[in-house]
Short mmCIF file of C-alpha atoms and ligand atoms in Angstrom, two decimals:
data_model
loop_
_atom_site.label_atom_id
_atom_site.label_comp_id
_atom_site.label_asym_id
_atom_site.label_seq_id
_atom_site.Cartn_x
_atom_site.Cartn_y
_atom_site.Cartn_z
CA UNK A 27 88.39 -34.53 139.75
CA UNK A 28 90.23 -37.83 138.74
CA UNK A 29 88.45 -40.77 137.11
CA UNK A 30 85.37 -40.34 139.11
CA UNK A 31 83.81 -37.02 138.58
CA UNK A 32 80.39 -35.77 139.78
CA UNK A 33 78.48 -36.67 136.47
CA UNK A 34 76.71 -39.74 138.03
CA UNK A 35 80.09 -41.56 138.53
CA UNK A 36 80.98 -41.70 134.80
CA UNK A 37 84.71 -42.62 134.54
CA UNK A 38 86.95 -41.63 131.61
CA UNK A 39 87.17 -45.02 130.65
CA UNK A 40 83.36 -45.31 130.16
CA UNK A 41 83.46 -42.17 128.24
CA UNK A 42 86.14 -43.37 125.89
CA UNK A 43 84.35 -46.54 125.41
CA UNK A 44 81.19 -44.72 124.36
CA UNK A 45 82.81 -42.44 121.87
CA UNK A 46 85.12 -44.94 120.41
CA UNK A 47 82.11 -47.06 119.62
CA UNK A 48 80.58 -44.31 117.73
CA UNK A 49 83.76 -43.56 116.05
CA UNK A 50 84.40 -47.17 114.97
CA UNK A 51 82.79 -48.38 111.92
CA UNK A 52 82.81 -52.09 112.33
CA UNK A 53 81.54 -51.55 116.26
CA UNK A 54 78.80 -49.28 115.11
CA UNK A 55 77.71 -51.69 112.37
CA UNK A 56 77.64 -54.51 114.91
CA UNK A 57 75.48 -52.42 117.17
CA UNK A 58 73.22 -51.45 114.24
CA UNK A 59 72.78 -54.91 113.21
CA UNK A 60 71.69 -55.95 116.63
CA UNK A 61 69.23 -53.08 116.74
CA UNK A 62 67.68 -54.00 113.56
CA UNK A 63 67.46 -57.68 114.85
CA UNK A 64 65.80 -56.37 117.84
CA UNK A 65 63.32 -54.35 115.91
CA UNK A 66 62.46 -57.70 113.98
CA UNK A 67 62.21 -59.63 117.22
CA UNK A 68 65.07 -61.56 116.26
CA UNK A 69 67.28 -61.26 119.21
CA UNK A 70 69.48 -63.03 120.26
CA UNK A 71 71.32 -63.15 117.24
CA UNK A 72 73.64 -66.20 116.78
CA UNK A 73 77.36 -65.43 116.23
CA UNK A 74 77.67 -66.59 112.67
CA UNK A 75 74.56 -64.61 111.64
CA UNK A 76 76.07 -61.48 113.08
CA UNK A 77 79.40 -62.03 111.53
CA UNK A 78 77.82 -62.37 108.13
CA UNK A 79 75.48 -59.41 108.52
CA UNK A 80 78.39 -57.17 109.37
CA UNK A 81 80.38 -58.20 106.37
CA UNK A 82 83.91 -58.03 107.58
CA UNK A 83 86.59 -60.23 105.60
CA UNK A 84 88.62 -61.03 108.72
CA UNK A 85 86.90 -62.87 111.55
CA UNK A 86 89.83 -61.99 113.80
CA UNK A 87 89.14 -58.35 113.35
CA UNK A 88 85.45 -58.87 113.89
CA UNK A 89 86.23 -60.96 117.05
CA UNK A 90 88.48 -58.01 118.30
CA UNK A 91 85.64 -55.47 117.88
CA UNK A 92 82.89 -57.45 119.18
CA UNK A 93 85.09 -58.27 122.55
CA UNK A 94 85.34 -54.52 122.97
CA UNK A 95 81.50 -54.07 123.04
CA UNK A 96 81.01 -56.95 125.46
CA UNK A 97 79.66 -56.41 128.32
CA UNK A 98 78.93 -52.69 128.28
CA UNK A 99 77.07 -52.49 125.12
CA UNK A 100 76.59 -55.89 123.89
CA UNK A 101 75.33 -58.82 126.10
CA UNK A 102 76.54 -62.41 125.24
CA UNK A 103 73.61 -64.90 126.06
CA UNK A 104 73.18 -68.50 125.38
CA UNK A 105 71.94 -68.28 121.94
CA UNK A 106 73.93 -65.44 120.68
CA UNK A 107 74.24 -61.85 121.33
CA UNK A 108 71.92 -58.84 122.26
CA UNK A 109 71.94 -55.22 122.92
CA UNK A 110 72.35 -53.82 126.68
CA UNK A 111 70.46 -50.56 127.53
CA UNK A 112 73.69 -48.59 126.68
CA UNK A 113 73.80 -50.03 123.41
CA UNK A 114 70.38 -49.07 122.68
CA UNK A 115 71.10 -45.59 123.83
CA UNK A 116 74.08 -45.33 121.25
CA UNK A 117 71.48 -45.84 118.50
CA UNK A 118 69.23 -43.57 120.06
CA UNK A 119 71.90 -40.61 120.18
CA UNK A 120 72.97 -41.53 116.61
CA UNK A 121 69.31 -41.22 115.34
CA UNK A 122 68.71 -38.02 117.33
CA UNK A 123 71.77 -36.43 115.57
CA UNK A 124 73.30 -34.90 118.79
CA UNK A 125 76.82 -36.02 117.77
CA UNK A 126 76.53 -35.68 113.95
CA UNK A 127 73.94 -33.09 112.78
CA UNK A 128 75.13 -30.07 114.36
CA UNK A 129 74.04 -27.80 111.30
CA UNK A 130 70.41 -28.32 111.57
CA UNK A 131 68.84 -24.80 112.00
CA UNK A 132 65.26 -23.30 111.83
CA UNK A 133 65.58 -19.61 111.50
CA UNK A 134 62.96 -17.54 113.20
CA UNK A 135 59.54 -19.00 112.19
CA UNK A 136 56.27 -17.32 113.27
CA UNK A 137 54.44 -19.72 115.62
CA UNK A 138 51.82 -17.53 117.15
CA UNK A 139 50.83 -14.21 118.78
CA UNK A 140 52.02 -12.87 122.00
CA UNK A 141 49.44 -12.71 124.66
CA UNK A 142 51.30 -9.76 126.39
CA UNK A 143 51.60 -7.31 123.47
CA UNK A 144 50.02 -8.79 120.56
CA UNK A 145 53.16 -9.16 118.40
CA UNK A 146 54.77 -12.19 117.03
CA UNK A 147 56.17 -15.07 118.87
CA UNK A 148 58.99 -16.63 117.00
CA UNK A 149 60.74 -20.00 117.49
CA UNK A 150 64.36 -20.53 116.40
CA UNK A 151 66.55 -23.74 116.67
CA UNK A 152 70.27 -23.55 116.47
CA UNK A 153 73.26 -25.39 117.77
CA UNK A 154 71.02 -27.89 119.58
CA UNK A 155 69.04 -25.16 121.28
CA UNK A 156 65.39 -24.07 121.02
CA UNK A 157 64.33 -20.35 121.73
CA UNK A 158 60.87 -19.33 121.57
CA UNK A 159 60.14 -15.75 122.50
CA UNK A 160 58.20 -12.61 121.39
CA UNK A 161 60.21 -10.40 118.90
CA UNK A 162 59.02 -7.02 120.46
CA UNK A 163 58.62 -7.62 124.31
CA UNK A 164 60.48 -9.56 126.88
CA UNK A 165 58.15 -12.65 127.10
CA UNK A 166 60.26 -15.70 126.69
CA UNK A 167 58.55 -19.07 126.41
CA UNK A 168 61.72 -21.10 126.05
CA UNK A 169 65.16 -19.78 126.31
CA UNK A 170 68.11 -22.07 124.80
CA UNK A 171 66.22 -25.35 125.71
CA UNK A 172 68.36 -28.30 124.60
CA UNK A 173 66.75 -30.28 122.00
CA UNK A 174 67.95 -33.02 119.58
CA UNK A 175 68.53 -31.97 115.89
CA UNK A 176 66.05 -34.72 114.88
CA UNK A 177 63.21 -32.76 116.44
CA UNK A 178 63.75 -30.08 113.68
CA UNK A 179 64.87 -32.17 110.93
CA UNK A 180 62.15 -34.82 110.93
CA UNK A 181 59.17 -32.70 110.70
CA UNK A 182 57.72 -30.65 107.74
CA UNK A 183 57.75 -26.81 108.37
CA UNK A 184 54.02 -26.44 108.82
CA UNK A 185 53.94 -28.90 111.80
CA UNK A 186 56.99 -27.38 113.46
CA UNK A 187 55.01 -24.76 115.62
CA UNK A 188 52.90 -27.67 117.19
CA UNK A 189 56.02 -30.02 117.49
CA UNK A 190 57.80 -27.37 119.42
CA UNK A 191 54.78 -26.57 121.62
CA UNK A 192 54.51 -30.47 122.48
CA UNK A 193 58.11 -30.71 123.04
CA UNK A 194 58.45 -28.03 125.52
CA UNK A 195 55.32 -29.26 127.25
CA UNK A 196 56.58 -32.81 127.57
CA UNK A 197 60.00 -31.36 128.69
CA UNK A 198 58.41 -29.49 131.47
CA UNK A 199 56.19 -32.35 132.51
CA UNK A 200 59.36 -34.77 132.73
CA UNK A 201 61.27 -32.28 134.81
CA UNK A 202 58.36 -31.73 137.15
CA UNK A 203 58.01 -35.46 137.58
CA UNK A 204 61.68 -35.74 138.41
CA UNK A 205 63.44 -37.02 135.42
CA UNK A 206 66.62 -35.21 134.04
CA UNK A 207 66.39 -34.80 130.08
CA UNK A 208 70.20 -35.05 129.92
CA UNK A 209 70.78 -38.42 131.82
CA UNK A 210 67.57 -39.69 133.14
CA UNK A 211 68.71 -39.00 136.64
CA UNK A 212 66.53 -37.78 139.59
CA UNK A 213 65.49 -33.97 139.53
CA UNK A 214 65.00 -32.23 142.73
CA UNK A 215 62.85 -29.08 142.45
CA UNK A 216 62.81 -26.38 145.06
CA UNK A 217 61.39 -22.97 145.46
CA UNK A 218 63.67 -20.01 144.92
CA UNK A 219 62.13 -16.82 146.40
CA UNK A 220 65.13 -14.64 146.29
CA UNK A 221 67.04 -14.81 142.81
CA UNK A 222 64.18 -13.35 140.69
CA UNK A 223 61.50 -10.72 140.95
CA UNK A 224 58.96 -13.32 141.82
CA UNK A 225 59.32 -16.92 143.07
CA UNK A 226 60.83 -19.36 140.68
CA UNK A 227 61.25 -23.15 140.60
CA UNK A 228 64.84 -24.35 140.51
CA UNK A 229 65.20 -27.80 139.18
CA UNK A 230 68.65 -29.65 139.73
CA UNK A 231 69.82 -33.04 138.50
CA UNK A 232 71.25 -35.14 141.38
CA UNK A 233 73.16 -37.22 139.02
CA UNK A 234 74.61 -34.94 136.24
CA UNK A 235 74.28 -31.54 137.92
CA UNK A 236 72.29 -29.76 135.32
CA UNK A 237 70.34 -26.83 136.55
CA UNK A 238 66.96 -25.59 134.90
CA UNK A 239 64.94 -22.72 136.17
CA UNK A 240 61.14 -22.84 135.46
CA UNK A 241 57.97 -20.69 136.22
CA UNK A 242 56.05 -22.04 139.10
CA UNK A 243 52.97 -21.82 136.90
CA UNK A 244 54.56 -24.48 134.74
CA UNK A 245 54.81 -26.77 137.76
CA UNK A 246 51.26 -26.86 138.51
CA UNK A 247 50.18 -27.27 134.83
CA UNK A 248 49.23 -30.95 135.42
CA UNK A 249 47.31 -30.60 138.65
CA UNK A 250 43.76 -31.82 138.42
CA UNK A 251 42.32 -28.55 139.73
CA UNK A 252 44.14 -26.57 136.83
CA UNK A 253 43.33 -29.06 134.07
CA UNK A 254 39.66 -29.10 135.13
CA UNK A 255 39.47 -25.49 135.65
CA UNK A 256 41.09 -24.99 132.08
CA UNK A 257 38.79 -27.52 130.57
CA UNK A 258 35.84 -25.59 131.80
CA UNK A 259 37.13 -22.55 130.29
CA UNK A 260 37.14 -24.38 126.90
CA UNK A 261 41.05 -24.92 126.98
CA UNK A 262 42.32 -28.51 126.41
CA UNK A 263 45.71 -28.66 127.58
CA UNK A 264 46.72 -31.28 124.95
CA UNK A 265 45.41 -29.23 121.97
CA UNK A 266 46.90 -25.79 122.94
CA UNK A 267 50.06 -24.11 121.86
CA UNK A 268 51.86 -23.46 125.13
CA UNK A 269 52.41 -19.77 124.19
CA UNK A 270 48.52 -19.21 123.98
CA UNK A 271 48.14 -19.98 127.78
CA UNK A 272 48.48 -16.26 128.81
CA UNK A 273 48.25 -17.27 132.63
CA UNK A 274 51.41 -19.35 132.20
CA UNK A 275 53.53 -16.16 131.67
CA UNK A 276 51.47 -13.22 133.25
CA UNK A 277 50.03 -14.68 136.51
CA UNK A 278 51.57 -13.19 139.64
CA UNK A 279 53.20 -15.50 141.96
CA UNK A 280 53.32 -13.92 145.49
CA UNK A 281 54.91 -15.16 148.71
CA UNK A 282 52.12 -15.53 151.02
CA UNK A 283 54.00 -16.57 154.27
CA UNK A 284 57.59 -17.22 154.83
CA UNK A 285 57.48 -19.57 157.78
CA UNK A 286 56.22 -21.95 156.74
CA UNK A 287 56.93 -21.06 153.07
CA UNK A 288 53.60 -20.59 151.20
CA UNK A 289 53.35 -18.97 147.65
CA UNK A 290 50.09 -18.29 145.90
CA UNK A 291 48.99 -17.90 142.33
CA UNK A 292 45.72 -16.93 140.76
CA UNK A 293 44.36 -18.02 137.43
CA UNK A 294 41.50 -15.73 136.32
CA UNK A 295 38.77 -17.40 133.86
CA UNK A 296 35.95 -15.77 132.25
CA UNK A 297 33.59 -16.11 135.15
CA UNK A 298 35.57 -17.92 137.79
CA UNK A 299 39.04 -17.55 139.46
CA UNK A 300 41.36 -20.32 140.69
CA UNK A 301 43.72 -19.84 143.67
CA UNK A 302 46.35 -22.19 144.34
CA UNK A 303 48.75 -22.40 147.31
CA UNK A 304 52.11 -24.21 147.13
CA UNK A 305 54.49 -25.16 150.00
CA UNK A 306 58.14 -25.24 149.79
CA UNK A 307 58.24 -28.75 148.16
CA UNK A 308 55.90 -27.29 145.21
CA UNK A 309 53.04 -29.50 146.46
CA UNK A 310 49.76 -27.72 146.07
CA UNK A 311 48.29 -27.54 149.64
CA UNK A 312 45.28 -25.50 148.91
CA UNK A 313 42.67 -24.86 146.02
CA UNK A 314 40.04 -22.37 146.05
CA UNK A 315 37.55 -21.31 143.31
CA UNK A 316 35.55 -18.26 143.52
ZN1 ZN B 30 55.20 -9.49 123.34
ZN1 ZN B 31 70.97 -35.39 134.78
#
């Protein structure tokens, strides 16, 4: 693959720079000090102030490391130094714990009741992945969803079910809106009518190549017709645990036409039902209530 592989044109030099930054104490402290100054709205930070705050004896050594950070992570402007977007990302990665807190685990906690079989929905977090599924039947809310350790580590145990639900909802919304959770690159969604029992959504990042499979129901979750239908059924999407949305997991999605491709799904309410038709780009092309 050479220097330029397919991960968004990232070169080996870029990666070395990023990882050596995290690994080197002085460089990391420079970035940290600039981050704190940014929080205090005190950027740019003059050279002398930065040198004092990092507290290195030898100015030659300090200069050497500061030079390594410019221009990729630190920008040298007229009145001093400030962080670039990449520099801020390093702080984000450090705080989220993705490179350090590999031992954060949450052992099977009970988060709710399975809408399929009435048994327990269990959530577990291990090795940076979140699984939410029924302990008895085959219902899977999330299988191996990548999630940063800070998600599990910074909340008290009682609030974790809600945190996990909100995280999964947010993640599916960002994918549906076209943003990759790995790299921020563009996600392209397509309908896959062949690999599964029923049509599924395949989402692929055009920058880093990550692939995610998703239920068609999850893609229409934000559609105004769905939001209002649920609201009239007494369900506020923002307040509901996603594993309580039974139609998200047991709605039948059928291929209504091959040419042009149309898939249909139906949501049953107490008195009414909602029928949605989607085309191959996953746009909702028809809504009917009956
Ligand atoms: Zn079940
Ligand atoms: Zn990506």
